[in-house]
Amino acid sequence: MKGERYRPAPEVLRRLATVDFVAVVGPSAAGKTTLIREATRREPGLRLVLNNTSRDPRPDEREGVDYRFETRRRMEERIHRREYVQVAPSVFGDLYATAAEDYATDGVALLPVLADAMPGFRALPFRSSHTLYVLPATWEAWWPRLMRRQFNAEVLAGRLAEARRSLEFALDDTDARFVLNDDLAVARDDFAALALHRPRTARLRHDQTRA
């Protein structure tokens, strides 16, 4: 079942009505996952939404910390029962999805989301929903970080195209909230402040204009 045709079950939608959700969007290697990890370690009110996947764990990945690893058969069964919030098949044939039980109903649920998937998330009945855009301070700072991922030419082209769509989406979004990831500790605190709707500091107000 293709992700764009998937519709969660009514009980899943009812649960989402109790969830305060923040989608985290940005180019590959902008630091989305790092900022989420750092912010959730310091702020008990912020909760990461784990992805379920049918692919095998990589050597440095841990069950229940990085992903929830399930067999493809089990994921297909859950898709058939419409138990997931969203489903996203990858170009490599693996399945990715998020389960309703992983969206915390206390605090704020955080999830890295591709810009292309944002219309689907905005159609879901969350109690509240906002978007944070994580941006590198400069092209010169971002490019070496992207190159360290060692993507092949085809994957790199796809990531660059997705980065462009992310930035275009951010600039067209009237609810845009930007985090400039130029210093990890500062960006982490800015990220948490925006996710938790705290009063904006002078730096945050400046960053919204600068972005």
Coordinates of C-alpha atoms in Angstrom, one line a residue:
M1 CA 0.0 0.0 0.0
K2 CA 1.5 3.3 -1.0
G3 CA 2.0 5.9 1.7
E4 CA -0.1 8.6 -0.2
R5 CA -3.1 6.3 -0.3
Y6 CA -2.9 5.2 3.3
R7 CA -5.6 6.3 5.8
P8 CA -5.4 5.5 9.5
A9 CA -8.1 3.7 11.4
P10 CA -10.7 5.9 13.3
E11 CA -9.3 4.9 16.7
V12 CA -5.8 6.1 15.5
L13 CA -7.3 9.4 14.5
R14 CA -9.0 9.8 17.8
R15 CA -5.7 9.3 19.6
L16 CA -4.1 12.0 17.5
A17 CA -6.7 14.5 18.8
T18 CA -4.9 14.2 22.1
V19 CA -1.4 14.9 20.7
D20 CA 0.6 18.1 20.4
F21 CA 2.8 17.5 17.4
V22 CA 5.9 19.3 15.9
A23 CA 7.2 18.3 12.5
V24 CA 10.9 18.9 12.1
V25 CA 11.8 19.7 8.5
G26 CA 15.1 20.5 6.9
P27 CA 17.8 19.4 4.4
S28 CA 19.7 16.2 4.9
A29 CA 22.7 16.9 7.3
A30 CA 21.1 20.0 8.6
G31 CA 21.1 18.4 12.1
K32 CA 17.4 17.6 12.6
T33 CA 17.9 14.3 14.4
T34 CA 20.8 15.6 16.4
L35 CA 18.8 18.6 17.7
I36 CA 15.8 16.3 18.5
R37 CA 18.0 14.0 20.5
E38 CA 19.8 16.8 22.4
A39 CA 16.6 18.6 23.1
T40 CA 14.7 15.6 24.4
R41 CA 17.6 14.7 26.7
R42 CA 17.3 18.0 28.4
E43 CA 13.5 18.7 28.2
P44 CA 11.2 16.1 29.7
G45 CA 8.3 17.8 27.8
L46 CA 9.7 16.9 24.4
R47 CA 9.2 13.3 23.1
L48 CA 10.7 11.7 20.0
V49 CA 8.4 9.7 17.8
L50 CA 10.2 6.6 16.8
N51 CA 9.9 5.2 13.3
N52 CA 9.1 1.6 12.7
T53 CA 11.0 -0.1 9.8
S54 CA 11.2 -3.4 8.1
R55 CA 14.9 -3.1 7.3
D56 CA 17.6 -4.7 9.3
P57 CA 19.3 -2.7 12.1
R58 CA 22.7 -1.1 11.2
P59 CA 25.6 -1.9 13.6
D60 CA 25.2 1.3 15.6
E61 CA 21.4 1.2 15.8
R62 CA 19.4 0.0 18.9
E63 CA 15.9 -1.3 19.1
G64 CA 13.6 1.2 20.9
V65 CA 16.2 3.9 20.7
D66 CA 16.8 4.6 17.1
Y67 CA 14.0 2.6 15.5
R68 CA 11.4 0.0 16.2
F69 CA 12.5 -3.0 14.0
E70 CA 9.6 -5.2 12.8
T71 CA 9.4 -7.9 10.1
R72 CA 7.9 -6.9 6.8
R73 CA 5.1 -9.3 7.3
R74 CA 4.1 -7.8 10.7
M75 CA 4.2 -4.3 9.2
E76 CA 2.1 -5.3 6.3
E77 CA -0.5 -6.8 8.7
R78 CA -0.5 -3.6 10.7
I79 CA -0.9 -1.6 7.5
H80 CA -3.9 -3.7 6.6
R81 CA -5.4 -3.0 10.0
R82 CA -4.6 0.7 9.5
E83 CA -2.8 0.8 12.9
Y84 CA -0.1 3.3 11.8
V85 CA -0.4 7.0 11.6
Q86 CA 1.5 7.2 8.3
V87 CA 3.4 4.8 6.0
A88 CA 6.3 5.6 3.7
P89 CA 7.8 2.9 1.5
S90 CA 11.4 3.7 0.6
V91 CA 13.0 3.5 -2.8
F92 CA 14.9 0.5 -1.6
G93 CA 11.7 -1.5 -0.8
D94 CA 11.8 -1.2 2.9
L95 CA 8.8 0.0 4.8
Y96 CA 8.8 2.9 7.3
A97 CA 5.9 4.0 9.5
T98 CA 5.0 5.6 12.7
A99 CA 2.6 3.9 15.2
A100 CA -0.1 5.8 17.2
E101 CA 1.3 4.6 20.5
D102 CA 4.6 6.3 19.8
Y103 CA 3.0 9.8 19.7
A104 CA 3.1 11.0 23.3
T105 CA -0.1 12.4 24.6
D106 CA 1.8 14.2 27.4
G107 CA 4.3 16.8 26.2
V108 CA 5.2 17.5 22.6
A109 CA 5.7 14.7 20.0
L110 CA 8.6 15.5 17.7
L111 CA 9.3 13.8 14.3
P112 CA 11.7 14.5 11.4
V113 CA 9.5 14.8 8.3
L114 CA 10.3 15.2 4.6
A115 CA 8.8 18.4 3.1
D116 CA 7.0 16.2 0.5
A117 CA 5.2 14.4 3.4
M118 CA 4.0 17.6 5.1
P119 CA 0.6 17.9 3.4
G120 CA -0.3 14.4 4.7
F121 CA 0.7 15.3 8.2
R122 CA -1.2 18.6 8.1
A123 CA -4.3 16.7 7.2
L124 CA -4.1 14.7 10.4
P125 CA -6.3 15.8 13.4
F126 CA -3.6 16.6 15.9
R127 CA -4.7 18.7 18.9
S128 CA -2.0 21.2 17.8
S129 CA 0.5 21.0 15.0
H130 CA 3.5 23.2 14.2
T131 CA 6.6 23.0 12.0
L132 CA 10.2 23.8 12.8
Y133 CA 12.7 24.2 10.0
V134 CA 16.3 23.4 10.8
L135 CA 18.7 25.2 8.6
P136 CA 22.5 25.3 8.5
A137 CA 23.9 28.8 9.0
T138 CA 25.6 28.8 5.6
W139 CA 26.1 26.7 2.5
E140 CA 29.8 26.4 3.4
A141 CA 28.9 24.9 6.7
W142 CA 26.3 22.5 5.3
W143 CA 28.1 21.1 2.3
P144 CA 31.0 19.3 4.1
R145 CA 28.5 17.8 6.5
L146 CA 26.5 16.5 3.6
M147 CA 29.6 15.1 1.9
R148 CA 30.5 13.2 5.1
R149 CA 27.4 11.0 4.5
Q150 CA 29.3 9.6 1.5
F151 CA 26.2 9.2 -0.7
N152 CA 26.6 7.9 -4.2
A153 CA 25.9 10.2 -7.1
E154 CA 22.2 9.1 -7.5
V155 CA 21.4 9.4 -3.8
L156 CA 23.2 12.7 -3.5
A157 CA 21.2 14.2 -6.4
G158 CA 18.0 13.1 -4.7
R159 CA 19.1 14.6 -1.3
L160 CA 20.0 17.9 -3.0
A161 CA 16.6 18.0 -4.8
E162 CA 14.8 17.2 -1.5
A163 CA 16.8 20.0 0.2
R164 CA 15.6 22.5 -2.4
R165 CA 12.0 21.4 -1.9
S166 CA 12.4 21.7 1.9
L167 CA 13.7 25.3 1.6
E168 CA 11.0 26.2 -0.9
F169 CA 8.3 24.7 1.4
A170 CA 9.8 26.6 4.4
L171 CA 9.8 30.0 2.5
D172 CA 6.2 29.5 1.5
D173 CA 5.0 28.5 5.0
T174 CA 3.3 31.3 6.8
D175 CA 3.7 29.4 10.1
A176 CA 7.5 29.1 9.6
R177 CA 9.7 28.8 12.7
F178 CA 13.4 28.6 12.0
V179 CA 16.3 27.2 13.9
L180 CA 19.7 28.1 12.6
N181 CA 22.1 25.3 13.5
D182 CA 25.3 27.2 13.7
D183 CA 26.2 26.3 17.3
L184 CA 24.8 23.0 18.7
A185 CA 24.2 24.1 22.3
V186 CA 22.6 27.3 21.3
A187 CA 20.5 25.7 18.5
R188 CA 19.4 23.0 20.9
D189 CA 18.0 25.6 23.4
D190 CA 16.4 27.6 20.6
F191 CA 14.8 24.4 19.2
A192 CA 13.4 23.5 22.6
A193 CA 12.1 27.0 23.2
L194 CA 10.2 27.1 19.9
A195 CA 8.9 23.5 20.3
L196 CA 7.6 24.3 23.8
H197 CA 6.2 27.8 22.7
R198 CA 8.4 29.7 25.2
P199 CA 8.8 33.4 24.7
R200 CA 11.3 34.2 21.9
T201 CA 14.7 35.6 22.9
A202 CA 16.3 38.4 21.0
R203 CA 18.4 35.8 19.2
L204 CA 15.4 33.8 18.1
R205 CA 13.6 36.9 16.8
H206 CA 16.8 37.8 14.9
D207 CA 17.1 34.3 13.5
Q208 CA 13.5 34.3 12.2
T209 CA 14.4 37.5 10.2
R210 CA 17.8 36.2 9.2
A211 CA 16.4 32.9 7.9

